[in-house]
PDB file of C-alpha atoms in Angstrom:
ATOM      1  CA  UNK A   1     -14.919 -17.844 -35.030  1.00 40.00           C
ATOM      2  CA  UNK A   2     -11.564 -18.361 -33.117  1.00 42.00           C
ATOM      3  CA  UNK A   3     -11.051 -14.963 -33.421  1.00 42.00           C
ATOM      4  CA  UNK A   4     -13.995 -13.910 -31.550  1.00 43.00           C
ATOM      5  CA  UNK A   5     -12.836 -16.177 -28.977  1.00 39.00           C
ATOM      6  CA  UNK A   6      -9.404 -14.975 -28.465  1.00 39.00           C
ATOM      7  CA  UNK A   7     -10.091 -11.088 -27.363  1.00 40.00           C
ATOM      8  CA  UNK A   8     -12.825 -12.862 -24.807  1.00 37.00           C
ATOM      9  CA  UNK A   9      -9.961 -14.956 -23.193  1.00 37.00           C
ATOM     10  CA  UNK A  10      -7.428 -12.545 -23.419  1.00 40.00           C
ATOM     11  CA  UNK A  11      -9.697 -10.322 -21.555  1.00 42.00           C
ATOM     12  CA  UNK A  12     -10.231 -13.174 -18.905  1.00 39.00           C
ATOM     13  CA  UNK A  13      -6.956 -13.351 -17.964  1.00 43.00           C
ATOM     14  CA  UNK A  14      -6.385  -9.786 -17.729  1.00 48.00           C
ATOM     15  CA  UNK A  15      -9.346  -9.075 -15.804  1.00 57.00           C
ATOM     16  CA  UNK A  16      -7.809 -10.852 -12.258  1.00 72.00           C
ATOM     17  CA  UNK A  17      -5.248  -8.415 -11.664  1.00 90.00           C
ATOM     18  CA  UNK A  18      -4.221  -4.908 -12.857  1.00 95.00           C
ATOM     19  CA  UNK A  19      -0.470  -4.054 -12.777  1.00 96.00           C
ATOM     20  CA  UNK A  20       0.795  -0.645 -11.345  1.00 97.00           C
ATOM     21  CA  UNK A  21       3.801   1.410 -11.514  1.00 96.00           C
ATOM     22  CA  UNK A  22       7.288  -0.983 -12.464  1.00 97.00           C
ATOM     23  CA  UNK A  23       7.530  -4.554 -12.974  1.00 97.00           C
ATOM     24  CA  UNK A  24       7.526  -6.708  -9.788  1.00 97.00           C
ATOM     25  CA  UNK A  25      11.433  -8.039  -9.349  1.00 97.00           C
ATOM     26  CA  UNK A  26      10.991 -10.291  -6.448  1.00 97.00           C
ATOM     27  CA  UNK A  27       9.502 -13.866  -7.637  1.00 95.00           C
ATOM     28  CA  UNK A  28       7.241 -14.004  -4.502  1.00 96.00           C
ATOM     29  CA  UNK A  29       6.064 -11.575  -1.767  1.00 97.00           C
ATOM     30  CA  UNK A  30       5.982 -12.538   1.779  1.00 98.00           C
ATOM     31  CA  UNK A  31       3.449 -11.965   4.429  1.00 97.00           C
ATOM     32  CA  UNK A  32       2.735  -8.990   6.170  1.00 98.00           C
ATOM     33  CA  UNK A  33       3.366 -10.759   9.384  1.00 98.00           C
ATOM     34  CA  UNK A  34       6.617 -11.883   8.349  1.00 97.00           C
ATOM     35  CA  UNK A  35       7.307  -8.117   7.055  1.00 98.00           C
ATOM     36  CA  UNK A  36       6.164  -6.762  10.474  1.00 97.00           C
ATOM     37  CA  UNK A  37       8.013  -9.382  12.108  1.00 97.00           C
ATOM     38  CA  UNK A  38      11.598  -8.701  10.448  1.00 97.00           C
ATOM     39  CA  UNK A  39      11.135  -5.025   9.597  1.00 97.00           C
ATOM     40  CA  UNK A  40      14.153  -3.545  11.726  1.00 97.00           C
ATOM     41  CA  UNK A  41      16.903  -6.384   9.774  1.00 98.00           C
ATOM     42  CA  UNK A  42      14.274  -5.158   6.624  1.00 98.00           C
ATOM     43  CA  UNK A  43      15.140  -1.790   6.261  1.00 97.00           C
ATOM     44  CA  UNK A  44      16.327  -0.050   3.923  1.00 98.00           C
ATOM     45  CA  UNK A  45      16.077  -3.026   1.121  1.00 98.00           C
ATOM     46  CA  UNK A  46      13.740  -3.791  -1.336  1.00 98.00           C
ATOM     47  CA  UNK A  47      10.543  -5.798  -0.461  1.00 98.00           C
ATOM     48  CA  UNK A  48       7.847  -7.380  -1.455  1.00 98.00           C
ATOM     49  CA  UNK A  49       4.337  -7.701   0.435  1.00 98.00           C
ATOM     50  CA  UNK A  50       0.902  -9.661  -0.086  1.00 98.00           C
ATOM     51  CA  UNK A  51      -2.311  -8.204   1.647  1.00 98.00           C
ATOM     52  CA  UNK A  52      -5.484  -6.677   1.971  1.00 98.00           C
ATOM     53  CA  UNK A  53      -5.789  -3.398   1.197  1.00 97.00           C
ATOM     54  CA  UNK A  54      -7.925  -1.897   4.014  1.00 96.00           C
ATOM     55  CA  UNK A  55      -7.478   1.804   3.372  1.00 92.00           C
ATOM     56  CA  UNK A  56      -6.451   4.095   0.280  1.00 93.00           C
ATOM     57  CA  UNK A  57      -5.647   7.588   0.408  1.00 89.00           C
ATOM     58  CA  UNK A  58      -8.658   9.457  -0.457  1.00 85.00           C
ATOM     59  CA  UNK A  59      -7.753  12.512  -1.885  1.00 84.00           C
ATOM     60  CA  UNK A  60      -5.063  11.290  -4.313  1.00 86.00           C
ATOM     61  CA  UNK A  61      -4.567   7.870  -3.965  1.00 90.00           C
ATOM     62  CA  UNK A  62      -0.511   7.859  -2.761  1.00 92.00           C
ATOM     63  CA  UNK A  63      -0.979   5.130  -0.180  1.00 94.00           C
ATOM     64  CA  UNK A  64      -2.524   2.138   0.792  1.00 96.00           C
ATOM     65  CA  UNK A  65      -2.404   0.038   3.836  1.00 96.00           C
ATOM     66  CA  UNK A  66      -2.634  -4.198   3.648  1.00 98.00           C
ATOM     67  CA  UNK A  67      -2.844  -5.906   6.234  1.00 98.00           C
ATOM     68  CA  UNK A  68      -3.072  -9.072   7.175  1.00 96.00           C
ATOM     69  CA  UNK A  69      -5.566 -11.951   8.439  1.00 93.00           C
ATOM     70  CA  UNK A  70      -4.062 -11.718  12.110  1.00 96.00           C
ATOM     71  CA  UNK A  71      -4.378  -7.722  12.024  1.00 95.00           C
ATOM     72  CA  UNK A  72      -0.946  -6.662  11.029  1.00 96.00           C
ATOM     73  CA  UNK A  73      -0.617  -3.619   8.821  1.00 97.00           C
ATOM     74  CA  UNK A  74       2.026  -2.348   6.602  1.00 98.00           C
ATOM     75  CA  UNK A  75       1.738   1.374   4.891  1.00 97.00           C
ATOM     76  CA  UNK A  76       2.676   1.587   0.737  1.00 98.00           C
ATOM     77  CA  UNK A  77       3.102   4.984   0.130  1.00 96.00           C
ATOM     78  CA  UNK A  78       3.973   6.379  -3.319  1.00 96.00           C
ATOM     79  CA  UNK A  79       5.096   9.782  -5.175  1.00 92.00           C
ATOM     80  CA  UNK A  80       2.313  11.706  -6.356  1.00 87.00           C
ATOM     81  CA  UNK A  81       0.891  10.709  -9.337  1.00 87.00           C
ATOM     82  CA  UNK A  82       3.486   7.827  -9.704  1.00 91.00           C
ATOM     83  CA  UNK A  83       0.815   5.375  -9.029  1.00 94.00           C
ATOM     84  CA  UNK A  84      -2.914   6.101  -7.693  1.00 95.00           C
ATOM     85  CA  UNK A  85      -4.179   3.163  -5.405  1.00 96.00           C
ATOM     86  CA  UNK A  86      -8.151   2.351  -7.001  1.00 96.00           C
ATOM     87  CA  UNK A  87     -10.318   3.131  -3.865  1.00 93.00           C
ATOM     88  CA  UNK A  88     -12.612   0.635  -5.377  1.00 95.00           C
ATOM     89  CA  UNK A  89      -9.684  -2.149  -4.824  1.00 96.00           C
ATOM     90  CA  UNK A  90     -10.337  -2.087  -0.473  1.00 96.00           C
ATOM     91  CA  UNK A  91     -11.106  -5.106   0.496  1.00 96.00           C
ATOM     92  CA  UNK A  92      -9.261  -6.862  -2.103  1.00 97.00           C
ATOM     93  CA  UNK A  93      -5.833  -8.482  -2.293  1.00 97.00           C
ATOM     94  CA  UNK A  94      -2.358  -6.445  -3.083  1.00 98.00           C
ATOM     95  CA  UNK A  95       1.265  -7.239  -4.046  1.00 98.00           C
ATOM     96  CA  UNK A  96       3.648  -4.436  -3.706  1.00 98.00           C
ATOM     97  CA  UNK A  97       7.017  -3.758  -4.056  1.00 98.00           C
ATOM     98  CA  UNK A  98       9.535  -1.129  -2.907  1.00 98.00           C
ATOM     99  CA  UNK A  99      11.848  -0.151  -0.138  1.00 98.00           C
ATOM    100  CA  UNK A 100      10.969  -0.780   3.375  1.00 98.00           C
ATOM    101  CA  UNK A 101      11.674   2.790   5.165  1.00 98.00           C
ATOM    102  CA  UNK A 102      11.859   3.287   8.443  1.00 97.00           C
ATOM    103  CA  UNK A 103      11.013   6.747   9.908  1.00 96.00           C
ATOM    104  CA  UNK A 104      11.618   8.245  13.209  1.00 96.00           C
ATOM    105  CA  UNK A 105       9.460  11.014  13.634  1.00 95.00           C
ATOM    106  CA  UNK A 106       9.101  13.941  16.459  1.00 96.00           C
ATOM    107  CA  UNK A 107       5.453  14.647  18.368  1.00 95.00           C
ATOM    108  CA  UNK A 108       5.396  17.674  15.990  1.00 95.00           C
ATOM    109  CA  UNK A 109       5.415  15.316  13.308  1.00 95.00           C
ATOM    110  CA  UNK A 110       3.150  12.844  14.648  1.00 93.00           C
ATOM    111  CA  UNK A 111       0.647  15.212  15.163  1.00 94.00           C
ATOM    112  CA  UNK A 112       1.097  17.020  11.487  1.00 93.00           C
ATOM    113  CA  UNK A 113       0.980  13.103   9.837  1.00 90.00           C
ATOM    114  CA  UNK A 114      -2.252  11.965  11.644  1.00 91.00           C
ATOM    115  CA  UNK A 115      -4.101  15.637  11.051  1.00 91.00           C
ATOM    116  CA  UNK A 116      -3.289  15.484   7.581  1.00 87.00           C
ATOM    117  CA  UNK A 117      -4.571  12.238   7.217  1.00 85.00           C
ATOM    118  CA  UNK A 118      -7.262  12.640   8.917  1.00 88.00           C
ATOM    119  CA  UNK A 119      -8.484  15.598   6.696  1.00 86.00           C
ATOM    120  CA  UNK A 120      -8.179  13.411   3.553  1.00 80.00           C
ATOM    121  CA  UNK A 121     -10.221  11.005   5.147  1.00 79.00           C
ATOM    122  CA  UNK A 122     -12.879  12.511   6.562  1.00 84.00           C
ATOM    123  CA  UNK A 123     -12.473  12.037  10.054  1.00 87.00           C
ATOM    124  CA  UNK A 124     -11.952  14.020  13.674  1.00 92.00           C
ATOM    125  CA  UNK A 125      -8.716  14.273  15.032  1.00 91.00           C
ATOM    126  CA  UNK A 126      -7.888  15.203  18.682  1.00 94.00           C
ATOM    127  CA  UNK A 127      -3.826  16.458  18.695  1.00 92.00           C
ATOM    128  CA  UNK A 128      -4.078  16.117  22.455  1.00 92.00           C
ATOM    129  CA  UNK A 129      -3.955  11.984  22.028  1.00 93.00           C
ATOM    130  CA  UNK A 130      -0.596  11.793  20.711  1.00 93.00           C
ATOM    131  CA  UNK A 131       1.784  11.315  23.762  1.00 93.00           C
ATOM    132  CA  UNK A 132       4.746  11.559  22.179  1.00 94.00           C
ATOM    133  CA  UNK A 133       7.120  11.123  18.854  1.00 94.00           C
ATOM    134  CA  UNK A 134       7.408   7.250  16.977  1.00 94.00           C
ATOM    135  CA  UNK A 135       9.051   5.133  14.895  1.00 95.00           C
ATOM    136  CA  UNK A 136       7.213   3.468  12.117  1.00 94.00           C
ATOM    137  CA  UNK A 137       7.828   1.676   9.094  1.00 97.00           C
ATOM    138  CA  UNK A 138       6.255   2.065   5.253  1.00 97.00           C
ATOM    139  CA  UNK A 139       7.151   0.677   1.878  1.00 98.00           C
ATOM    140  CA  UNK A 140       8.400   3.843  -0.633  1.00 98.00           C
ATOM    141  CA  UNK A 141       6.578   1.689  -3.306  1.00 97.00           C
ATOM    142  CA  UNK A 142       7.815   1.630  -6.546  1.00 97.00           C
ATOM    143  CA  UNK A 143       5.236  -1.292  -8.024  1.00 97.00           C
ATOM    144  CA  UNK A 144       2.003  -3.034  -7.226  1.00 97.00           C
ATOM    145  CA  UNK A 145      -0.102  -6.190  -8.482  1.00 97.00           C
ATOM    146  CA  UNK A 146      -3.819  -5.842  -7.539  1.00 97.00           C
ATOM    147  CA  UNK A 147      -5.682  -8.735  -7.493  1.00 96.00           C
ATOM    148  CA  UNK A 148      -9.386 -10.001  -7.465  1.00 85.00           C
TER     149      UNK A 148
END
């Protein structure tokens, strides 16, 4: 009878969060507020973030945003195929891990980034309401923790 029991519980445990990609290497992830808030001394080394994940690519999966409760939003984007963010997992919480990446990007590319995104999900994009180039910050994520 205990082992009956033991695949049941196993299961249990399992079943509030799915790993994804490498290990996690940080013992505990900060905010994204605090990420947000520190991202320029941030760059370029590894962190880890806990969120909501609010959006996931929807063609393949390569990104996710979290934010957090007061609105901030950090971007997780991955290789191809590395690791595919569940759509089924927005509105749920996220740990990832990787390095925090800051790009500086020209109007050209602005434009390119929010067109392309905006064919995988679905949605009308004017190029005429992008003023100018930007800076922005994303996590090249090499690791994620989703949890229920």
């Amino acid at each position: 009878m205990r082992y009956a029991l033991f695949p049941l519980a196993v299961f249990c445990a399992l079943a509030g969060e799915k790993k994804l990609g490498a290990p996690l290497t940080i013992k505990a992830p900060m905010t994204v507020d605090a990420l947000v808030a520190a991202q320029e001394s941030l760059a370029g080394k590894t962190v880890q973030v806990k969120g909501k994940m609010v959006e996931v690519c929807e063609m393949m999966g390569c990104w996710t945003n979290l934010v957090s409760e007061t609105g901030a939003m950090i971007r997780i984007k991955v290789n191809d195929g590395e690791i595919v963010f569940p759509k089924d997992h927005v509105g749920k919480a996220a740990i990832a891990e990787g390095t925090l990446k800051k790009l500086t990007l020209s109007k050209e590319q602005v434009i390119a980034r929010a067109k392309h995104e905006a064919e995988e999900q679905g949605r009308k994009f004017d190029p005429a309401s992008v003023k100018g180039g930007a800076t922005i910050f994303q996590i090249q994520g090499t690791g994620a923790l989703l949890l229920d």
